[in-house]
Amino acid sequence: MAKIKVAVLGASGYSGEELIRLLLRHENCDISIITSRQNAGTRIGEVFPRFSDSDLIFSAPDAGEIAKKADVAFLALPHGLASEFAVPLLKKGVKVIDLSADFRIKDTAIYKKYYKDEHPSPSLLKDAVYGLPERYRDKIRNASLIACPGCYPTSIILPLAPLLENKIVSPENIVINSMSGVSGAGRKVDLPYLFPECNESMRAYAVSGHRHLPEIEQELHAAANCEVRINFIPHLIPVNRGINSTIVASPAGKFSRENIESAYRNAYSKEKFVRVLPYGRQPDTKYVTMTNFCDIGFTFDEHTGRLIINSCIDNLSKGASGQAIQCMNISFGFEETAGLL
Ligand SMILES: NC(=O)c1ccc[n+]([C@@H]2O[C@H](COP(=O)([O-])OP(=O)(O)OC[C@H]3O[C@@H](n4cnc5c(N)ncnc54)[C@H](OP(=O)(O)O)[C@@H]3O)[C@@H](O)[C@H]2O)c1
């Protein structure tokens, strides 16, 4: 099979670095262009010594140049910028896989409420497919614009959606505490994320109205077929990568351990990247970091009559770049696990 040409925009950031790490060993791809404004003209090995064998050189992002050199472009850019590149690239027939939030939320009023700006290109929203392969594989296959889910949403939608869909847990009073490593904040200098500010400490943040909340609720609503309002409480923890989400939910009409196991079996027994642990086992971030796996465990707490679900992913892999490559594999008809196992 001929190799495809791949562009990585925002290649000097954490998810860009992870895309390059995975793409360099992907047998169906050649990286043809990598962008960074601040590092334009610099060999990648000077910025990331792990790639010192590579001849890749950063260039400033230029949609015209990218369209000449790429079949697919990954946009690993801050939110609000995607359409600046997506619009011209899509016009030239380049597939776009966006890692930012720009095309995830279907309702522009909700986008404005949480991202404090008008949506930059509402006309593209109808074409954008939410890039969660375990739920939207068929749509991803035919999409030209793929909106990869956020890291926290991936860790929450995968364990909760099958249980809401099958009326096993109630859509009401769901509480989710998520813990994320510091790379989730990106590779930039920002006081709260400096080593002495977050090492040996943990803090909750954006406890009411985190930007991932509407995306999570949009997808849980689709699964439950009714409005779902959750408490989503993210925490910053002193590790580089990894997310651990603890979800507490109340039983609904079809609640039983057998029904939970059967719902997960139906949803994930054929999935390569979702592992449901035996009843009562809790996942551990160290077994998913540097992988594209999502590990899920669940336990019924008889004391309160509530279900406790735990899930772990690597925010930079299944939560970002690994998932983006999984989407590319589906979209180009490659083995879905190519470059990821
Ligand atoms: N980090 C995660 O765990 C994670 C998980 C899921 C999704 N995401 C999403 O993925 C995207 C990238 O996140 P990240 O954490 O990798 O960010 P990052 O580490 O801050 O990197 C951002 C990249 O974008 C480039 N960039 C910044 N402003 C730009 C501009 N105006 N025009 C062109 N390029 C620009 C930067 O390089 P220059 O400044 O040199 O141009 C850099 O390469 C974000 O939308 C984020 O929300 C991140």
mmCIF file of C-alpha atoms and ligand atoms in Angstrom:
data_model
loop_
_atom_site.group_PDB
_atom_site.id
_atom_site.type_symbol
_atom_site.label_atom_id
_atom_site.label_comp_id
_atom_site.label_asym_id
_atom_site.label_seq_id
_atom_site.Cartn_x
_atom_site.Cartn_y
_atom_site.Cartn_z
ATOM 1 C CA MET A 1 0.000 0.000 0.000
ATOM 2 C CA ALA A 2 1.362 3.462 -0.930
ATOM 3 C CA LYS A 3 2.207 5.668 2.012
ATOM 4 C CA ILE A 4 0.153 8.785 2.710
ATOM 5 C CA LYS A 5 1.705 12.201 3.385
ATOM 6 C CA VAL A 6 0.945 13.672 6.776
ATOM 7 C CA ALA A 7 1.202 17.221 8.136
ATOM 8 C CA VAL A 8 1.391 17.994 11.843
ATOM 9 C CA LEU A 9 0.445 21.569 12.763
ATOM 10 C CA GLY A 10 1.463 22.619 16.257
ATOM 11 C CA ALA A 11 4.224 20.022 16.175
ATOM 12 C CA SER A 12 6.248 21.704 18.940
ATOM 13 C CA GLY A 13 3.490 21.178 21.513
ATOM 14 C CA TYR A 14 2.890 18.108 23.658
ATOM 15 C CA SER A 15 0.241 16.520 21.464
ATOM 16 C CA GLY A 16 2.263 17.438 18.368
ATOM 17 C CA GLU A 17 5.308 15.709 19.860
ATOM 18 C CA GLU A 18 3.213 12.621 20.621
ATOM 19 C CA LEU A 19 1.811 12.608 17.069
ATOM 20 C CA ILE A 20 5.338 12.655 15.674
ATOM 21 C CA ARG A 21 6.514 9.911 18.029
ATOM 22 C CA LEU A 22 3.682 7.659 16.851
ATOM 23 C CA LEU A 23 3.722 8.650 13.165
ATOM 24 C CA LEU A 24 7.465 8.067 12.763
ATOM 25 C CA ARG A 25 6.892 4.368 13.408
ATOM 26 C CA HIS A 26 3.655 4.158 11.378
ATOM 27 C CA GLU A 27 4.299 2.019 8.312
ATOM 28 C CA ASN A 28 1.582 3.671 6.172
ATOM 29 C CA CYS A 29 2.651 7.294 6.707
ATOM 30 C CA ASP A 30 5.406 9.733 5.855
ATOM 31 C CA ILE A 31 5.493 12.987 7.793
ATOM 32 C CA SER A 32 5.885 15.629 5.071
ATOM 33 C CA ILE A 33 5.548 18.865 7.030
ATOM 34 C CA ILE A 34 5.656 19.941 10.681
ATOM 35 C CA THR A 35 4.816 23.437 11.857
ATOM 36 C CA SER A 36 5.752 25.772 14.675
ATOM 37 C CA ARG A 37 6.009 29.547 14.425
ATOM 38 C CA GLN A 38 8.625 29.866 17.158
ATOM 39 C CA ASN A 39 10.834 27.052 15.839
ATOM 40 C CA ALA A 40 10.524 27.678 12.094
ATOM 41 C CA GLY A 41 13.788 26.660 10.379
ATOM 42 C CA THR A 42 14.916 24.469 13.304
ATOM 43 C CA ARG A 43 15.566 20.709 13.044
ATOM 44 C CA ILE A 44 13.171 18.755 15.195
ATOM 45 C CA GLY A 45 16.027 17.077 17.107
ATOM 46 C CA GLU A 46 17.060 20.452 18.490
ATOM 47 C CA VAL A 47 13.659 20.918 20.093
ATOM 48 C CA PHE A 48 13.011 17.262 20.983
ATOM 49 C CA PRO A 49 16.334 15.375 21.276
ATOM 50 C CA ARG A 50 14.408 12.078 21.126
ATOM 51 C CA PHE A 51 13.969 12.776 17.382
ATOM 52 C CA SER A 52 17.588 13.668 16.649
ATOM 53 C CA ASP A 53 17.750 10.957 13.949
ATOM 54 C CA SER A 54 15.001 12.692 11.973
ATOM 55 C CA ASP A 55 15.601 15.222 9.169
ATOM 56 C CA LEU A 56 12.301 16.995 9.793
ATOM 57 C CA ILE A 57 12.522 20.788 10.025
ATOM 58 C CA PHE A 58 9.807 23.017 11.472
ATOM 59 C CA SER A 59 8.190 25.589 9.210
ATOM 60 C CA ALA A 60 5.709 28.354 9.951
ATOM 61 C CA PRO A 61 2.171 27.154 9.242
ATOM 62 C CA ASP A 62 0.999 28.064 5.737
ATOM 63 C CA ALA A 63 -2.188 26.383 4.518
ATOM 64 C CA GLY A 64 -1.180 26.675 0.834
ATOM 65 C CA GLU A 65 2.144 24.898 1.400
ATOM 66 C CA ILE A 66 0.528 22.253 3.609
ATOM 67 C CA ALA A 67 -2.114 21.508 0.958
ATOM 68 C CA LYS A 68 0.651 20.898 -1.616
ATOM 69 C CA LYS A 69 2.466 18.443 0.648
ATOM 70 C CA ALA A 70 -0.154 16.515 2.607
ATOM 71 C CA ASP A 71 -3.080 14.119 2.237
ATOM 72 C CA VAL A 72 -4.104 14.633 5.852
ATOM 73 C CA ALA A 73 -3.361 17.341 8.399
ATOM 74 C CA PHE A 74 -3.453 16.979 12.163
ATOM 75 C CA LEU A 75 -4.252 20.286 13.854
ATOM 76 C CA ALA A 76 -2.627 20.222 17.316
ATOM 77 C CA LEU A 77 -3.254 23.921 17.884
ATOM 78 C CA PRO A 78 -4.920 25.934 20.655
ATOM 79 C CA HIS A 79 -8.703 26.235 20.281
ATOM 80 C CA GLY A 80 -10.035 29.007 18.066
ATOM 81 C CA LEU A 81 -7.425 28.489 15.326
ATOM 82 C CA ALA A 82 -8.654 25.323 13.640
ATOM 83 C CA SER A 83 -10.917 26.888 11.058
ATOM 84 C CA GLU A 84 -8.134 29.217 9.847
ATOM 85 C CA PHE A 85 -6.444 26.061 8.548
ATOM 86 C CA ALA A 86 -9.375 23.648 8.175
ATOM 87 C CA VAL A 87 -11.284 25.801 5.679
ATOM 88 C CA PRO A 88 -8.499 26.153 3.062
ATOM 89 C CA LEU A 89 -7.201 22.610 3.594
ATOM 90 C CA LEU A 90 -10.634 21.012 3.170
ATOM 91 C CA LYS A 91 -11.162 23.082 -0.010
ATOM 92 C CA LYS A 92 -7.983 21.569 -1.437
ATOM 93 C CA GLY A 93 -9.112 18.038 -0.567
ATOM 94 C CA VAL A 94 -6.853 17.527 2.465
ATOM 95 C CA LYS A 95 -8.484 15.548 5.289
ATOM 96 C CA VAL A 96 -8.408 17.404 8.599
ATOM 97 C CA ILE A 97 -8.111 15.783 12.018
ATOM 98 C CA ASP A 98 -8.498 18.490 14.638
ATOM 99 C CA LEU A 99 -7.363 17.894 18.218
ATOM 100 C CA SER A 100 -8.828 21.134 19.540
ATOM 101 C CA ALA A 101 -12.346 21.781 20.820
ATOM 102 C CA ASP A 102 -13.401 23.829 17.788
ATOM 103 C CA PHE A 103 -15.560 21.262 16.029
ATOM 104 C CA ARG A 104 -16.658 19.071 18.926
ATOM 105 C CA ILE A 105 -19.619 21.057 20.214
ATOM 106 C CA LYS A 106 -22.560 21.154 17.841
ATOM 107 C CA ASP A 107 -24.402 24.084 19.474
ATOM 108 C CA THR A 108 -22.693 27.407 18.678
ATOM 109 C CA ALA A 109 -24.389 29.181 21.620
ATOM 110 C CA ILE A 110 -22.872 26.623 24.005
ATOM 111 C CA TYR A 111 -19.470 27.011 22.290
ATOM 112 C CA LYS A 112 -19.703 30.774 22.853
ATOM 113 C CA LYS A 113 -20.737 30.346 26.503
ATOM 114 C CA TYR A 114 -17.750 28.140 27.345
ATOM 115 C CA TYR A 115 -15.092 29.420 24.917
ATOM 116 C CA LYS A 116 -16.074 33.096 25.257
ATOM 117 C CA ASP A 117 -16.045 33.702 21.517
ATOM 118 C CA GLU A 118 -18.258 33.330 18.466
ATOM 119 C CA HIS A 119 -17.721 30.008 16.729
ATOM 120 C CA PRO A 120 -15.178 30.710 13.965
ATOM 121 C CA SER A 121 -16.836 28.569 11.317
ATOM 122 C CA PRO A 122 -20.312 27.300 12.130
ATOM 123 C CA SER A 123 -20.935 26.126 8.556
ATOM 124 C CA LEU A 124 -18.349 23.347 9.010
ATOM 125 C CA LEU A 125 -20.002 21.927 12.140
ATOM 126 C CA LYS A 126 -22.502 19.802 10.231
ATOM 127 C CA ASP A 127 -19.644 18.001 8.447
ATOM 128 C CA ALA A 128 -17.517 17.454 11.552
ATOM 129 C CA VAL A 129 -17.617 13.943 13.001
ATOM 130 C CA TYR A 130 -16.818 13.384 16.678
ATOM 131 C CA GLY A 131 -13.659 11.285 16.583
ATOM 132 C CA LEU A 132 -14.444 8.651 19.185
ATOM 133 C CA PRO A 133 -14.016 5.446 17.133
ATOM 134 C CA GLU A 134 -15.767 3.157 19.628
ATOM 135 C CA ARG A 135 -18.971 5.180 19.084
ATOM 136 C CA TYR A 136 -18.690 6.794 15.654
ATOM 137 C CA ARG A 137 -16.501 4.444 13.597
ATOM 138 C CA ASP A 138 -18.743 4.369 10.517
ATOM 139 C CA LYS A 139 -19.058 8.141 10.375
ATOM 140 C CA ILE A 140 -15.316 8.589 10.869
ATOM 141 C CA ARG A 141 -14.680 6.329 7.877
ATOM 142 C CA ASN A 142 -16.353 8.802 5.510
ATOM 143 C CA ALA A 143 -15.533 12.097 7.214
ATOM 144 C CA SER A 144 -13.266 14.773 5.788
ATOM 145 C CA LEU A 145 -13.252 16.711 9.086
ATOM 146 C CA ILE A 146 -12.762 14.792 12.323
ATOM 147 C CA ALA A 147 -13.093 16.522 15.701
ATOM 148 C CA CYS A 148 -11.107 14.482 18.191
ATOM 149 C CA PRO A 149 -12.649 14.337 21.674
ATOM 150 C CA GLY A 150 -11.078 16.037 24.656
ATOM 151 C CA CYS A 151 -8.995 13.989 27.077
ATOM 152 C CA TYR A 152 -11.363 14.137 30.062
ATOM 153 C CA PRO A 153 -14.413 13.464 27.835
ATOM 154 C CA THR A 154 -12.775 10.328 26.396
ATOM 155 C CA SER A 155 -12.157 8.996 29.922
ATOM 156 C CA ILE A 156 -15.802 9.625 30.866
ATOM 157 C CA ILE A 157 -17.868 8.881 27.751
ATOM 158 C CA LEU A 158 -16.310 5.448 27.161
ATOM 159 C CA PRO A 159 -17.271 4.050 30.596
ATOM 160 C CA LEU A 160 -20.618 5.847 30.977
ATOM 161 C CA ALA A 161 -22.268 5.817 27.546
ATOM 162 C CA PRO A 162 -23.063 2.064 27.361
ATOM 163 C CA LEU A 163 -24.619 2.159 30.844
ATOM 164 C CA LEU A 164 -26.802 5.182 30.053
ATOM 165 C CA GLU A 165 -27.752 3.768 26.671
ATOM 166 C CA ASN A 166 -28.974 0.545 28.306
ATOM 167 C CA LYS A 167 -30.812 2.343 31.158
ATOM 168 C CA ILE A 168 -28.541 0.697 33.722
ATOM 169 C CA VAL A 169 -27.614 3.917 35.498
ATOM 170 C CA SER A 170 -29.714 7.007 36.031
ATOM 171 C CA PRO A 171 -28.912 10.174 34.043
ATOM 172 C CA GLU A 172 -29.483 12.144 37.259
ATOM 173 C CA ASN A 173 -27.016 12.988 40.029
ATOM 174 C CA ILE A 174 -23.889 11.724 38.295
ATOM 175 C CA VAL A 175 -20.721 12.985 40.004
ATOM 176 C CA ILE A 176 -17.329 12.704 38.288
ATOM 177 C CA ASN A 177 -13.948 13.477 39.811
ATOM 178 C CA SER A 178 -11.145 13.404 37.253
ATOM 179 C CA MET A 179 -7.433 13.679 37.889
ATOM 180 C CA SER A 180 -5.043 14.758 35.166
ATOM 181 C CA GLY A 181 -1.283 15.021 34.742
ATOM 182 C CA VAL A 182 0.228 18.421 34.017
ATOM 183 C CA SER A 183 0.923 17.828 30.291
ATOM 184 C CA GLY A 184 -2.858 18.272 29.860
ATOM 185 C CA ALA A 185 -2.258 22.010 30.124
ATOM 186 C CA GLY A 186 0.079 22.115 27.111
ATOM 187 C CA ARG A 187 3.756 22.953 26.647
ATOM 188 C CA LYS A 188 3.757 26.563 27.657
ATOM 189 C CA VAL A 189 4.982 28.688 30.533
ATOM 190 C CA ASP A 190 2.075 29.399 32.861
ATOM 191 C CA LEU A 191 2.476 30.049 36.599
ATOM 192 C CA PRO A 192 0.011 27.462 38.011
ATOM 193 C CA TYR A 193 1.785 24.719 36.047
ATOM 194 C CA LEU A 194 5.379 25.459 37.076
ATOM 195 C CA PHE A 195 7.037 22.525 38.885
ATOM 196 C CA PRO A 196 7.025 24.048 42.419
ATOM 197 C CA GLU A 197 3.416 25.133 41.994
ATOM 198 C CA CYS A 198 2.049 21.679 41.237
ATOM 199 C CA ASN A 199 4.621 19.131 42.399
ATOM 200 C CA GLU A 200 3.738 17.299 45.654
ATOM 201 C CA SER A 201 0.327 18.929 45.604
ATOM 202 C CA MET A 202 -3.128 18.343 44.171
ATOM 203 C CA ARG A 203 -5.829 20.840 43.414
ATOM 204 C CA ALA A 204 -9.303 20.883 41.946
ATOM 205 C CA TYR A 205 -9.926 23.574 39.341
ATOM 206 C CA ALA A 206 -12.806 24.837 37.186
ATOM 207 C CA VAL A 207 -15.100 22.891 39.525
ATOM 208 C CA SER A 208 -18.183 24.435 38.019
ATOM 209 C CA GLY A 209 -18.152 24.932 34.271
ATOM 210 C CA HIS A 210 -14.934 23.391 32.930
ATOM 211 C CA ARG A 211 -14.757 23.703 29.143
ATOM 212 C CA HIS A 212 -15.067 19.953 28.686
ATOM 213 C CA LEU A 213 -18.405 19.870 30.534
ATOM 214 C CA PRO A 214 -20.657 20.706 27.528
ATOM 215 C CA GLU A 215 -18.853 18.179 25.335
ATOM 216 C CA ILE A 216 -19.298 15.432 27.928
ATOM 217 C CA GLU A 217 -22.969 16.313 28.425
ATOM 218 C CA GLN A 218 -23.589 16.471 24.654
ATOM 219 C CA GLU A 219 -22.317 12.905 24.221
ATOM 220 C CA LEU A 220 -23.987 11.518 27.359
ATOM 221 C CA HIS A 221 -27.244 13.123 26.204
ATOM 222 C CA ALA A 222 -26.882 11.291 22.870
ATOM 223 C CA ALA A 223 -26.322 7.999 24.717
ATOM 224 C CA ALA A 224 -29.115 8.417 27.285
ATOM 225 C CA ASN A 225 -31.524 10.022 24.806
ATOM 226 C CA CYS A 226 -32.359 12.677 27.400
ATOM 227 C CA GLU A 227 -30.681 15.659 29.001
ATOM 228 C CA VAL A 228 -27.830 14.734 31.350
ATOM 229 C CA ARG A 229 -26.424 17.226 33.877
ATOM 230 C CA ILE A 230 -23.315 16.169 35.717
ATOM 231 C CA ASN A 231 -20.952 17.446 38.358
ATOM 232 C CA PHE A 232 -17.553 17.303 36.657
ATOM 233 C CA ILE A 233 -14.665 18.158 38.971
ATOM 234 C CA PRO A 234 -11.205 18.089 37.383
ATOM 235 C CA HIS A 235 -8.045 17.948 39.490
ATOM 236 C CA LEU A 236 -4.429 18.615 38.634
ATOM 237 C CA ILE A 237 -2.074 15.965 39.995
ATOM 238 C CA PRO A 238 1.734 15.890 40.025
ATOM 239 C CA VAL A 239 2.398 13.428 37.192
ATOM 240 C CA ASN A 240 3.394 14.186 33.615
ATOM 241 C CA ARG A 241 0.709 12.197 31.852
ATOM 242 C CA GLY A 242 -2.400 10.157 32.630
ATOM 243 C CA ILE A 243 -6.035 10.718 33.585
ATOM 244 C CA ASN A 244 -7.971 8.811 36.220
ATOM 245 C CA SER A 245 -11.735 9.485 36.332
ATOM 246 C CA THR A 246 -13.992 8.288 39.145
ATOM 247 C CA ILE A 247 -17.669 8.309 38.227
ATOM 248 C CA VAL A 248 -20.403 7.862 40.828
ATOM 249 C CA ALA A 249 -23.854 7.033 39.454
ATOM 250 C CA SER A 250 -27.193 5.767 40.785
ATOM 251 C CA PRO A 251 -28.859 2.597 39.534
ATOM 252 C CA ALA A 252 -31.712 2.829 37.026
ATOM 253 C CA GLY A 253 -34.408 0.247 36.157
ATOM 254 C CA LYS A 254 -32.142 -2.275 34.442
ATOM 255 C CA PHE A 255 -29.383 -2.143 37.032
ATOM 256 C CA SER A 256 -27.600 -5.402 37.812
ATOM 257 C CA ARG A 257 -23.998 -6.561 37.741
ATOM 258 C CA GLU A 258 -24.861 -8.980 34.886
ATOM 259 C CA ASN A 259 -26.404 -6.156 32.834
ATOM 260 C CA ILE A 260 -23.352 -3.948 33.354
ATOM 261 C CA GLU A 261 -21.048 -6.763 32.275
ATOM 262 C CA SER A 262 -23.231 -7.518 29.281
ATOM 263 C CA ALA A 263 -23.435 -3.816 28.236
ATOM 264 C CA TYR A 264 -19.659 -3.503 28.404
ATOM 265 C CA ARG A 265 -19.192 -6.825 26.592
ATOM 266 C CA ASN A 266 -21.506 -5.702 23.758
ATOM 267 C CA ALA A 267 -19.797 -2.329 23.493
ATOM 268 C CA TYR A 268 -16.165 -3.313 23.904
ATOM 269 C CA SER A 269 -15.396 -7.016 23.520
ATOM 270 C CA LYS A 270 -14.270 -6.400 19.923
ATOM 271 C CA GLU A 271 -12.562 -3.092 20.669
ATOM 272 C CA LYS A 272 -8.781 -3.192 20.687
ATOM 273 C CA PHE A 273 -8.278 -0.155 22.913
ATOM 274 C CA VAL A 274 -10.894 -0.521 25.651
ATOM 275 C CA ARG A 275 -10.219 -3.026 28.430
ATOM 276 C CA VAL A 276 -12.894 -3.724 31.026
ATOM 277 C CA LEU A 277 -11.346 -5.115 34.197
ATOM 278 C CA PRO A 278 -12.868 -7.915 36.290
ATOM 279 C CA TYR A 279 -15.561 -6.741 38.747
ATOM 280 C CA GLY A 280 -14.130 -4.890 41.731
ATOM 281 C CA ARG A 281 -10.733 -4.080 40.172
ATOM 282 C CA GLN A 282 -9.713 -0.453 39.768
ATOM 283 C CA PRO A 283 -7.494 0.627 36.869
ATOM 284 C CA ASP A 284 -4.143 2.311 37.340
ATOM 285 C CA THR A 285 -2.741 5.080 35.153
ATOM 286 C CA LYS A 286 0.684 3.440 34.962
ATOM 287 C CA TYR A 287 -0.734 0.595 32.849
ATOM 288 C CA VAL A 288 -2.139 2.967 30.205
ATOM 289 C CA THR A 289 0.412 5.770 29.970
ATOM 290 C CA MET A 290 2.324 5.693 26.659
ATOM 291 C CA THR A 291 -0.495 3.492 25.262
ATOM 292 C CA ASN A 292 -3.800 4.076 23.474
ATOM 293 C CA PHE A 293 -5.791 2.001 25.979
ATOM 294 C CA CYS A 294 -8.717 3.048 28.124
ATOM 295 C CA ASP A 295 -9.018 0.768 31.180
ATOM 296 C CA ILE A 296 -12.372 0.610 32.982
ATOM 297 C CA GLY A 297 -13.277 -0.898 36.360
ATOM 298 C CA PHE A 298 -16.561 -0.864 38.290
ATOM 299 C CA THR A 299 -17.787 -1.713 41.791
ATOM 300 C CA PHE A 300 -21.235 -1.490 43.412
ATOM 301 C CA ASP A 301 -21.075 0.268 46.783
ATOM 302 C CA GLU A 302 -23.745 -1.454 48.882
ATOM 303 C CA HIS A 303 -23.320 1.118 51.649
ATOM 304 C CA THR A 304 -24.767 3.938 49.514
ATOM 305 C CA GLY A 305 -26.414 1.927 46.743
ATOM 306 C CA ARG A 306 -24.320 3.746 44.141
ATOM 307 C CA LEU A 307 -22.129 2.443 41.325
ATOM 308 C CA ILE A 308 -18.474 3.534 41.290
ATOM 309 C CA ILE A 309 -16.786 3.410 37.883
ATOM 310 C CA ASN A 310 -13.108 4.172 37.389
ATOM 311 C CA SER A 311 -11.347 4.743 34.101
ATOM 312 C CA CYS A 312 -7.777 5.521 33.095
ATOM 313 C CA ILE A 313 -6.271 6.835 29.867
ATOM 314 C CA ASP A 314 -3.128 8.642 28.763
ATOM 315 C CA ASN A 315 -4.265 12.210 28.071
ATOM 316 C CA LEU A 316 -1.748 12.554 25.238
ATOM 317 C CA SER A 317 -2.531 9.206 23.613
ATOM 318 C CA LYS A 318 -6.126 7.903 23.845
ATOM 319 C CA GLY A 319 -6.965 11.418 25.079
ATOM 320 C CA ALA A 320 -5.411 13.160 22.057
ATOM 321 C CA SER A 321 -2.797 11.986 19.546
ATOM 322 C CA GLY A 322 -3.253 8.193 19.729
ATOM 323 C CA GLN A 323 -6.976 8.587 19.230
ATOM 324 C CA ALA A 324 -6.347 11.018 16.346
ATOM 325 C CA ILE A 325 -4.150 8.387 14.662
ATOM 326 C CA GLN A 326 -6.778 5.705 15.326
ATOM 327 C CA CYS A 327 -9.226 7.984 13.447
ATOM 328 C CA MET A 328 -6.737 8.444 10.591
ATOM 329 C CA ASN A 329 -6.311 4.666 10.353
ATOM 330 C CA ILE A 330 -10.077 4.201 10.051
ATOM 331 C CA SER A 331 -10.412 7.040 7.586
ATOM 332 C CA PHE A 332 -7.687 5.735 5.239
ATOM 333 C CA GLY A 333 -8.585 2.044 5.580
ATOM 334 C CA PHE A 334 -5.420 1.072 7.470
ATOM 335 C CA GLU A 335 -5.359 -1.518 10.236
ATOM 336 C CA GLU A 336 -7.013 0.392 13.109
ATOM 337 C CA THR A 337 -4.158 -0.428 15.453
ATOM 338 C CA ALA A 338 -1.393 0.601 13.004
ATOM 339 C CA GLY A 339 1.301 2.583 14.773
ATOM 340 C CA LEU A 340 -0.521 2.226 18.077
ATOM 341 C CA LEU A 341 0.317 -1.212 19.451
HETATM 342 N N1 LIG B 1 -2.301 18.319 26.118
HETATM 343 C C1 LIG B 1 -3.287 17.425 26.140
HETATM 344 O O1 LIG B 1 -3.302 16.507 26.980
HETATM 345 C C2 LIG B 1 -4.408 17.505 25.140
HETATM 346 C C3 LIG B 1 -5.356 16.471 25.120
HETATM 347 C C4 LIG B 1 -6.423 16.526 24.194
HETATM 348 C C5 LIG B 1 -6.540 17.627 23.352
HETATM 349 N N2 LIG B 1 -5.628 18.632 23.422
HETATM 350 C C6 LIG B 1 -5.823 19.779 22.515
HETATM 351 O O2 LIG B 1 -4.815 19.715 21.505
HETATM 352 C C7 LIG B 1 -4.441 21.051 21.127
HETATM 353 C C8 LIG B 1 -2.936 21.200 21.340
HETATM 354 O O3 LIG B 1 -2.680 20.993 22.722
HETATM 355 P P1 LIG B 1 -1.212 20.888 23.311
HETATM 356 O O4 LIG B 1 -1.373 20.599 24.757
HETATM 357 O O5 LIG B 1 -0.381 20.013 22.456
HETATM 358 O O6 LIG B 1 -0.736 22.423 23.139
HETATM 359 P P2 LIG B 1 0.721 23.049 23.299
HETATM 360 O O7 LIG B 1 1.619 22.073 23.924
HETATM 361 O O8 LIG B 1 0.509 24.374 23.963
HETATM 362 O O9 LIG B 1 1.171 23.291 21.763
HETATM 363 C C9 LIG B 1 0.491 24.194 20.928
HETATM 364 C C10 LIG B 1 1.131 24.183 19.543
HETATM 365 O O10 LIG B 1 0.414 25.117 18.698
HETATM 366 C C11 LIG B 1 1.338 26.059 18.129
HETATM 367 N N3 LIG B 1 0.647 27.356 18.094
HETATM 368 C C12 LIG B 1 0.275 28.116 19.170
HETATM 369 N N4 LIG B 1 -0.366 29.225 18.761
HETATM 370 C C13 LIG B 1 -0.398 29.163 17.399
HETATM 371 C C14 LIG B 1 -0.908 30.035 16.401
HETATM 372 N N5 LIG B 1 -1.526 31.187 16.712
HETATM 373 N N6 LIG B 1 -0.801 29.668 15.100
HETATM 374 C C15 LIG B 1 -0.172 28.512 14.766
HETATM 375 N N7 LIG B 1 0.365 27.645 15.670
HETATM 376 C C16 LIG B 1 0.237 27.980 16.977
HETATM 377 C C17 LIG B 1 2.530 26.045 19.071
HETATM 378 O O11 LIG B 1 3.751 26.352 18.384
HETATM 379 P P3 LIG B 1 4.210 27.841 18.051
HETATM 380 O O12 LIG B 1 3.751 28.721 19.168
HETATM 381 O O13 LIG B 1 5.705 27.735 17.921
HETATM 382 O O14 LIG B 1 3.548 28.153 16.743
HETATM 383 C C18 LIG B 1 2.579 24.592 19.513
HETATM 384 O O15 LIG B 1 3.273 23.816 18.569
HETATM 385 C C19 LIG B 1 -5.259 22.003 22.015
HETATM 386 O O16 LIG B 1 -6.387 22.472 21.321
HETATM 387 C C20 LIG B 1 -5.652 21.125 23.197
HETATM 388 O O17 LIG B 1 -6.846 21.547 23.829
HETATM 389 C C21 LIG B 1 -4.558 18.592 24.274
#
